[in-house]
PDB file of C-alpha atoms in Angstrom:
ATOM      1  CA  UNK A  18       0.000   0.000   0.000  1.00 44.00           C
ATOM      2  CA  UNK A  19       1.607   3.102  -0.985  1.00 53.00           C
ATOM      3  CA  UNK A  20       2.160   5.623   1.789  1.00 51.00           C
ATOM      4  CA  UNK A  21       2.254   9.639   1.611  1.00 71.00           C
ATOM      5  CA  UNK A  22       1.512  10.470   4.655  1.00 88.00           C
ATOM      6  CA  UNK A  23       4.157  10.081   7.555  1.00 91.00           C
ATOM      7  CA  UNK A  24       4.765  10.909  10.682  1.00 94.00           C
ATOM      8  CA  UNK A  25       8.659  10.454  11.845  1.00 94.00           C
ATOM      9  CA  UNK A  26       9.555  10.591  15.339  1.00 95.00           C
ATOM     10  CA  UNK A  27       7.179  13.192  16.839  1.00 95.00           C
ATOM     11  CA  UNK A  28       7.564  14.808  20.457  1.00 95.00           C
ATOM     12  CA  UNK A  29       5.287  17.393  21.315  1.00 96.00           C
ATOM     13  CA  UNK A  30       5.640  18.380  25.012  1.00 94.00           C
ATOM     14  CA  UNK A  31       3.445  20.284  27.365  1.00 89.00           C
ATOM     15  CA  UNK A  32       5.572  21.966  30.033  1.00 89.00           C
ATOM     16  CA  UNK A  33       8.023  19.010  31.003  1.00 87.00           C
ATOM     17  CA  UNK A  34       4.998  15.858  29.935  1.00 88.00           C
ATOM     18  CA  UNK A  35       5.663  14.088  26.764  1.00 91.00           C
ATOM     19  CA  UNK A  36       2.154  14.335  25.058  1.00 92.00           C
ATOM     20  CA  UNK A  37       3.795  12.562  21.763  1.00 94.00           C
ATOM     21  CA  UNK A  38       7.263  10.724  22.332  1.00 93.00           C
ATOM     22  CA  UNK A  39       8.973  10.278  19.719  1.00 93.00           C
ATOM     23  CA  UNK A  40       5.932   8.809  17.382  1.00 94.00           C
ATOM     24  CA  UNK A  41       5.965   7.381  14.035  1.00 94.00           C
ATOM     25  CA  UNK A  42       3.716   5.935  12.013  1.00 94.00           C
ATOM     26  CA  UNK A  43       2.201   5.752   8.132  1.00 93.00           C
ATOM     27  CA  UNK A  44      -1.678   7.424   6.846  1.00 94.00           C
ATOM     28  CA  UNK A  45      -2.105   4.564   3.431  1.00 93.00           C
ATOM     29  CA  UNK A  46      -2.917   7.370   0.613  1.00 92.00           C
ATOM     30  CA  UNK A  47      -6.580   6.849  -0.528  1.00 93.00           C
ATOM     31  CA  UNK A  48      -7.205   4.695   2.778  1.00 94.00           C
ATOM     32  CA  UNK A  49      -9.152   4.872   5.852  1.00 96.00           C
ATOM     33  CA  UNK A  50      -7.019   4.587   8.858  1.00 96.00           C
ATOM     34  CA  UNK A  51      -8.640   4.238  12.099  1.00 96.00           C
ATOM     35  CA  UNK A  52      -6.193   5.580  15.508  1.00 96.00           C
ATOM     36  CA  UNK A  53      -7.565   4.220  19.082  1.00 93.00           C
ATOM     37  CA  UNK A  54      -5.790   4.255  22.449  1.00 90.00           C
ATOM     38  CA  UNK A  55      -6.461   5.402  26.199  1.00 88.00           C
ATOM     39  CA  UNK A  56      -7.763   8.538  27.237  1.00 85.00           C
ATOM     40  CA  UNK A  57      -5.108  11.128  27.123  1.00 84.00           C
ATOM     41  CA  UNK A  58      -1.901   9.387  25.256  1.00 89.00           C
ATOM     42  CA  UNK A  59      -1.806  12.379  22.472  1.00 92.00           C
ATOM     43  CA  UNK A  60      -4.996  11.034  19.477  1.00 93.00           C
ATOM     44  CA  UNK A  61      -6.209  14.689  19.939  1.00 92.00           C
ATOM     45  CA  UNK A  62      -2.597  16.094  19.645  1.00 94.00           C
ATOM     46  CA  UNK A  63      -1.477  13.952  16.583  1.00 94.00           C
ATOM     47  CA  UNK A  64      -4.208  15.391  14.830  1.00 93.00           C
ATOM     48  CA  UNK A  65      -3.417  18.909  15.254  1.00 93.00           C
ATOM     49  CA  UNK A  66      -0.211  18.234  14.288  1.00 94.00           C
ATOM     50  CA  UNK A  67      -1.257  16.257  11.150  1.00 94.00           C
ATOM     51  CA  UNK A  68      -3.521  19.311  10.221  1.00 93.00           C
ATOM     52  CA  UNK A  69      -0.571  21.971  10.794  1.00 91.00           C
ATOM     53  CA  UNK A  70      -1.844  23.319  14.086  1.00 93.00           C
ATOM     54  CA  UNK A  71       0.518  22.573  16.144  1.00 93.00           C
ATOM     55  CA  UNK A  72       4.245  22.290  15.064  1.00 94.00           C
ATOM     56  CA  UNK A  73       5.914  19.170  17.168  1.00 95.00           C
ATOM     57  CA  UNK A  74       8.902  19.783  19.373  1.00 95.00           C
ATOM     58  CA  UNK A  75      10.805  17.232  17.361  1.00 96.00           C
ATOM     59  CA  UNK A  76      10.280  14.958  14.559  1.00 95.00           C
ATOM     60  CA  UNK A  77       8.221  16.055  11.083  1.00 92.00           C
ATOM     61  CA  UNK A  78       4.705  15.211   9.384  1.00 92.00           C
ATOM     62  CA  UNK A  79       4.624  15.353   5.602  1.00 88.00           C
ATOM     63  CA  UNK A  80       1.765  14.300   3.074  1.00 82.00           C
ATOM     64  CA  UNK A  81      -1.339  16.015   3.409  1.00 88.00           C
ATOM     65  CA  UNK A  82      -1.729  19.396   1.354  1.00 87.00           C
ATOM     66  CA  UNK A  83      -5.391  20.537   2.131  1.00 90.00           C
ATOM     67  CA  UNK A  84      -6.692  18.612   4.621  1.00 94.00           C
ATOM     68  CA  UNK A  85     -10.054  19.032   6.287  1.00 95.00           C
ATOM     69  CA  UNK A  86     -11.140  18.071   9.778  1.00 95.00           C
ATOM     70  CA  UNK A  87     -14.374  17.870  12.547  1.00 96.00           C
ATOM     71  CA  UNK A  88     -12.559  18.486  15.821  1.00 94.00           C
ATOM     72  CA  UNK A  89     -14.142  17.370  18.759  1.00 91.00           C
ATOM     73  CA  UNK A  90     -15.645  20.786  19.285  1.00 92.00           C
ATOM     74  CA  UNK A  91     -17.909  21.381  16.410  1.00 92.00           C
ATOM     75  CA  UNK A  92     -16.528  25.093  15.967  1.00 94.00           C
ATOM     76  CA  UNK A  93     -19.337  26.610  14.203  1.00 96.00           C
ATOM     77  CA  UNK A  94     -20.045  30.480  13.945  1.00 96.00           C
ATOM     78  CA  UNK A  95     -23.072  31.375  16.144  1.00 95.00           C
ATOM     79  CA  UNK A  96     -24.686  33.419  13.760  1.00 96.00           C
ATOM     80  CA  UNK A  97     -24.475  32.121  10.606  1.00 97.00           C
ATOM     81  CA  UNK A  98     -27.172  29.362   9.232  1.00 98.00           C
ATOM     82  CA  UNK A  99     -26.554  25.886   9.521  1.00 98.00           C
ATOM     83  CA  UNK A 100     -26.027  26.001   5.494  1.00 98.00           C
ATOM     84  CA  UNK A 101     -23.966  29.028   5.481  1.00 98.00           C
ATOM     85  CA  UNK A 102     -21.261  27.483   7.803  1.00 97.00           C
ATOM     86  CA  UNK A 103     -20.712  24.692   5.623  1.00 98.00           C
ATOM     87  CA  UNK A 104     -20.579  27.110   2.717  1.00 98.00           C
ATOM     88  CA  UNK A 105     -18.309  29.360   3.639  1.00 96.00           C
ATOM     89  CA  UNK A 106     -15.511  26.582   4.877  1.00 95.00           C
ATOM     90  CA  UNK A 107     -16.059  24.157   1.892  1.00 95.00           C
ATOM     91  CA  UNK A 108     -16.539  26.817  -0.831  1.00 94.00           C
ATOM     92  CA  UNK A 109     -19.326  25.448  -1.875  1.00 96.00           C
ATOM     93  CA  UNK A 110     -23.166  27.558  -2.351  1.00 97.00           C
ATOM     94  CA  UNK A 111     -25.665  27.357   0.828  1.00 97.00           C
ATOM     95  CA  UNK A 112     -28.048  25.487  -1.671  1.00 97.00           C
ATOM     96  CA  UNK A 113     -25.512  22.630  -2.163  1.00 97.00           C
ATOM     97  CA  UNK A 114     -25.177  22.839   1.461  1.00 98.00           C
ATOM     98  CA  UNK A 115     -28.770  22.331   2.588  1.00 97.00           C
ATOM     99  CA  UNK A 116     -28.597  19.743   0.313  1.00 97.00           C
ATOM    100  CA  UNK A 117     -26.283  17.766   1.628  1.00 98.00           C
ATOM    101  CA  UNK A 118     -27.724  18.232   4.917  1.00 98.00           C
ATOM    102  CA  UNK A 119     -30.976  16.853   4.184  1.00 97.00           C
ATOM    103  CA  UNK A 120     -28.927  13.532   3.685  1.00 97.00           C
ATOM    104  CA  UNK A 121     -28.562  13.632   7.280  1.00 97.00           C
ATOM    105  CA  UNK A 122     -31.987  13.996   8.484  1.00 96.00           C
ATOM    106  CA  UNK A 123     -32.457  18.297   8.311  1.00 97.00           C
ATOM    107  CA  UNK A 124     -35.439  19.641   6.409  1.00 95.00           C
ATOM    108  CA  UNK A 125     -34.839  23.267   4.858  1.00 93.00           C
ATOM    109  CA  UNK A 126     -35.914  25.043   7.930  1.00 96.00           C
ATOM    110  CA  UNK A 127     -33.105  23.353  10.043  1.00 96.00           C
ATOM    111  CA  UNK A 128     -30.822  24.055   7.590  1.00 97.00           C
ATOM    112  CA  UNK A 129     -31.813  28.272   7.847  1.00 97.00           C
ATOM    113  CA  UNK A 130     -31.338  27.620  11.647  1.00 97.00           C
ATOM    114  CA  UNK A 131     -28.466  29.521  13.140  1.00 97.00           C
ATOM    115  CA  UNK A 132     -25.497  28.423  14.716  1.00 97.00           C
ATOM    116  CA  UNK A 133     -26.193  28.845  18.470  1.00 96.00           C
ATOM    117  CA  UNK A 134     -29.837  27.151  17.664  1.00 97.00           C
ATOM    118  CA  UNK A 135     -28.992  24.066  16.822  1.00 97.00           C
ATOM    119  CA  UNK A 136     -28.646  20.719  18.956  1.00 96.00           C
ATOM    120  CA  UNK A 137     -25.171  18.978  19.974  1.00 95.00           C
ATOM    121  CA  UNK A 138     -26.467  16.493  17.653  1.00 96.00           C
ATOM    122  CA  UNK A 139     -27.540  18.847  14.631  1.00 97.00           C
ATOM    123  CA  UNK A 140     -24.483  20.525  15.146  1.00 97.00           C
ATOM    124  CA  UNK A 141     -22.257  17.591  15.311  1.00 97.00           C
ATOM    125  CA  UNK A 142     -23.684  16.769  12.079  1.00 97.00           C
ATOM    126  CA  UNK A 143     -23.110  20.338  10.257  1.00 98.00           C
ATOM    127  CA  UNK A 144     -19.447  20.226  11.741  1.00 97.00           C
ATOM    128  CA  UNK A 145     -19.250  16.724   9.244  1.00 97.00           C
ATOM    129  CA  UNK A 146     -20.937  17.445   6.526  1.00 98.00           C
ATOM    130  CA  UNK A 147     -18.802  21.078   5.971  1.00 97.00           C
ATOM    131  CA  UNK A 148     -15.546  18.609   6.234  1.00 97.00           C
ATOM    132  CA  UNK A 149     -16.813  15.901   3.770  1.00 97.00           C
ATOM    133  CA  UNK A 150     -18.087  18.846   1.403  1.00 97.00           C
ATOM    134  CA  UNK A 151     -14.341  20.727   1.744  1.00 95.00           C
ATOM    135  CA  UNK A 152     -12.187  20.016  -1.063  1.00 89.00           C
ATOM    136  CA  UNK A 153      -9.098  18.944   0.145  1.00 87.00           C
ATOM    137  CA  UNK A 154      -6.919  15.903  -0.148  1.00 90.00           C
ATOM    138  CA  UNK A 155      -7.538  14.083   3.077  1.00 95.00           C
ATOM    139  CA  UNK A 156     -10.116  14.301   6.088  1.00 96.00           C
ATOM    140  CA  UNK A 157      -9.473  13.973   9.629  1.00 96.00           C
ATOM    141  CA  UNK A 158     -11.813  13.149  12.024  1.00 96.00           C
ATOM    142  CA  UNK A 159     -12.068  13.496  15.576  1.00 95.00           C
ATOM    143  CA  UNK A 160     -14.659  11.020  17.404  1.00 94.00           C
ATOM    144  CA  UNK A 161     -16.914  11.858  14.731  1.00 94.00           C
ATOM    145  CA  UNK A 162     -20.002  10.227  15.868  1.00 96.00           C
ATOM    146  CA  UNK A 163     -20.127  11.558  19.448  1.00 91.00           C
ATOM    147  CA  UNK A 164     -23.642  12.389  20.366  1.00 89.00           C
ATOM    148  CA  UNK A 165     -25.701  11.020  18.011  1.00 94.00           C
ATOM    149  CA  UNK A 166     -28.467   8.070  18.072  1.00 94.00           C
ATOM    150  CA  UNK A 167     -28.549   4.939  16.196  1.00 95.00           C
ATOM    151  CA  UNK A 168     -30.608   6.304  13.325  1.00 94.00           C
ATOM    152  CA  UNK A 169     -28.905   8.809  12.977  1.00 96.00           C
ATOM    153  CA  UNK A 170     -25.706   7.742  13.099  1.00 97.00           C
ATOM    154  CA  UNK A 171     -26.690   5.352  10.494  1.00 96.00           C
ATOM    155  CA  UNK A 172     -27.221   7.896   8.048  1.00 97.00           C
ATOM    156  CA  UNK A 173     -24.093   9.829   8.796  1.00 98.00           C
ATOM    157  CA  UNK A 174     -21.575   6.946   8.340  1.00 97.00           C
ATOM    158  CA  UNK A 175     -23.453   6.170   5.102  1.00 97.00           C
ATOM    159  CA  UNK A 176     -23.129  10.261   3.765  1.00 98.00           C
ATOM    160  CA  UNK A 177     -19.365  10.070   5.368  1.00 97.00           C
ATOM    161  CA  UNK A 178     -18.967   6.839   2.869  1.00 97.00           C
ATOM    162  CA  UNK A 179     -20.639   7.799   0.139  1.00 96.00           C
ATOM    163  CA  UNK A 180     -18.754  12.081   0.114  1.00 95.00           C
ATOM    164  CA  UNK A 181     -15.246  10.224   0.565  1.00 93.00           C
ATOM    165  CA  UNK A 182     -14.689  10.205  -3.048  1.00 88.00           C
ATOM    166  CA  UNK A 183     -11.240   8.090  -2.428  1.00 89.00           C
ATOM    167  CA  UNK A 184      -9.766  10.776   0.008  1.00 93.00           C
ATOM    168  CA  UNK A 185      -7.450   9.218   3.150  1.00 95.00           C
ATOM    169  CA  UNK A 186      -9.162   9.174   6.205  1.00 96.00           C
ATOM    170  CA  UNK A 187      -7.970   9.708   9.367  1.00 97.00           C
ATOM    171  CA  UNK A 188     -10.543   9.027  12.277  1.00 97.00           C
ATOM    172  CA  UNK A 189      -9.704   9.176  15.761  1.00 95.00           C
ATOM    173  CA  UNK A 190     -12.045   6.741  18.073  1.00 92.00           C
ATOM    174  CA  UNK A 191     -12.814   4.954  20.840  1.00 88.00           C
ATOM    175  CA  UNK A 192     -16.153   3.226  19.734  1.00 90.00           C
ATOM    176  CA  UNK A 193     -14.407   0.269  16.737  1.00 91.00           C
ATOM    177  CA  UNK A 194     -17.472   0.108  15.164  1.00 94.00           C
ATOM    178  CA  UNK A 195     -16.243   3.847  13.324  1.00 95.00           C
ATOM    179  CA  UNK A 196     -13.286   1.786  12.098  1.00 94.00           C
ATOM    180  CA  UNK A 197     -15.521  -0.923  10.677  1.00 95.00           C
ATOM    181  CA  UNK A 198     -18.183   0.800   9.417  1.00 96.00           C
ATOM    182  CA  UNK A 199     -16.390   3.786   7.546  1.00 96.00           C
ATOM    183  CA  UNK A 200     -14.032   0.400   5.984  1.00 95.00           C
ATOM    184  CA  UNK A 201     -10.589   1.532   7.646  1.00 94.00           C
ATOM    185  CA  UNK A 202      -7.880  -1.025   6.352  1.00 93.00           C
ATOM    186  CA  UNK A 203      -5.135   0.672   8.663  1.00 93.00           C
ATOM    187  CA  UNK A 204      -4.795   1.142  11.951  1.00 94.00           C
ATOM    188  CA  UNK A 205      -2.592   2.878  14.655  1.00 94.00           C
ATOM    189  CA  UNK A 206      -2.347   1.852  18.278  1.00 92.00           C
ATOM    190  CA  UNK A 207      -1.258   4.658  20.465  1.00 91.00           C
ATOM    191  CA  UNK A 208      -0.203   4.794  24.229  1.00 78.00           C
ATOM    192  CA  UNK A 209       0.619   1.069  25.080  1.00 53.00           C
ATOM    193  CA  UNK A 210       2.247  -0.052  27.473  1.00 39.00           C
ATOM    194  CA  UNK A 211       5.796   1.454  26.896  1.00 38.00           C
ATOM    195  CA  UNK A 212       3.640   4.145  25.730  1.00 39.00           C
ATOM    196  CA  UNK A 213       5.061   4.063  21.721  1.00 39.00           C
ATOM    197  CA  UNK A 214       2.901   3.740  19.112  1.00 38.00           C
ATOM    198  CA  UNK A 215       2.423   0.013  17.222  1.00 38.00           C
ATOM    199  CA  UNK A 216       1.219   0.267  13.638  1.00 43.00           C
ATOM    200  CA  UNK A 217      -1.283  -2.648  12.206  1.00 41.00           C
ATOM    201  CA  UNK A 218      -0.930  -3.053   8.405  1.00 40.00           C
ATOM    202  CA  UNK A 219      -3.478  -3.586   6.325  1.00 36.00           C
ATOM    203  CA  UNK A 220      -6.262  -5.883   6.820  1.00 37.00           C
ATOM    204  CA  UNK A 221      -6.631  -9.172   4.769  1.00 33.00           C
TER     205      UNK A 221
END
């Protein structure tokens, strides 16, 4: 499996604790790979330093160009429609937008509802469908599902799947049913016991 994507060595401390020491592993270009491990060993940390957010202390990330992301925090500006936050991050128009939402359960008038109006689940769902909607290279993906029920978690996975369009896929989780059902082939074990990172290659 060809690899663009690498991380080599990184440390990123906070104050004199290692968050990330001295991790390394491979994202499979075009795959879906799924990163697990305890509360608090750095999932969270890699990814802003896979998105450019945070520059390590040591080591280097190369491979993604424009990636887009849902952060655990859905981030979404207060006052602007449900539509009109996806439209202004992905570039795309607030009609495409509503669109795409209504292939996660909203009907028009959720989609004119403002930021600060809408549900931790409705929200949760904007945040995703303005990162599968971005144009970019890859997508990151932090705990994704969080927050919402069965049904309509169900539909989400299935837009996630379907908006992919070949992109690699980072998703950060604790729940491996995200690996399974968006099809990850990759994984990366953080935090074990001597607190490295192991790498699992792809699945047969």
């Amino acid at each position: 499996m060809l690899c663009v994507a690498r991380a080599e060595n990184l440390t990123v401390k906070y104050g004199e604790t290692a968050v990330l020491d001295q991790f390394s592993a491979d994202f499979p270009d075009g795959a879906v790979t799924a990163v697990s491990g305890r509360s608090g060993c750095g999932k969270t940390t890699l990814l802003a330093v896979l998105l450019g957010l945070l520059r390590p202390d040591a080591g280097a990330f190369s491979g993604f160009q424009r990636p887009s992301a849902v952060f655990q925090e859905d981030r979404l500006l207060p006052f602007l429609s449900a539509a009109g936050n996806i439209a202004v991050a992905a570039g795309c128009t607030e009609a495409e937008a509503a669109a795409a939402l209504c292939s996660v359960g909203f009907d028009n008038a959720d989609s004119e509802k403002r930021g600060f109006e809408l549900s931790g689940g409705m929200a949760r769902r904007v945040a995703i469908v303005r990162a599968m909607l971005a144009q970019g290279d890859a997508v990151l993906l932090d705990e994704p599902f969080k927050g919402l029920d069965e049904c309509t978690r169900e539909q989400v996975v299935r837009f996630v799947n379907e908006r992919r369009r070949g992109r690699t896929m980072v998703v950060v989780t604790h729940d491996p049913r995200d690996a399974e059902d968006l099809h990850a082939v990759h994984a990366v074990q953080m935090g074990g016991p001597e607190d490295a990172a192991r790498s699992a290659g792809e699945k047969e």
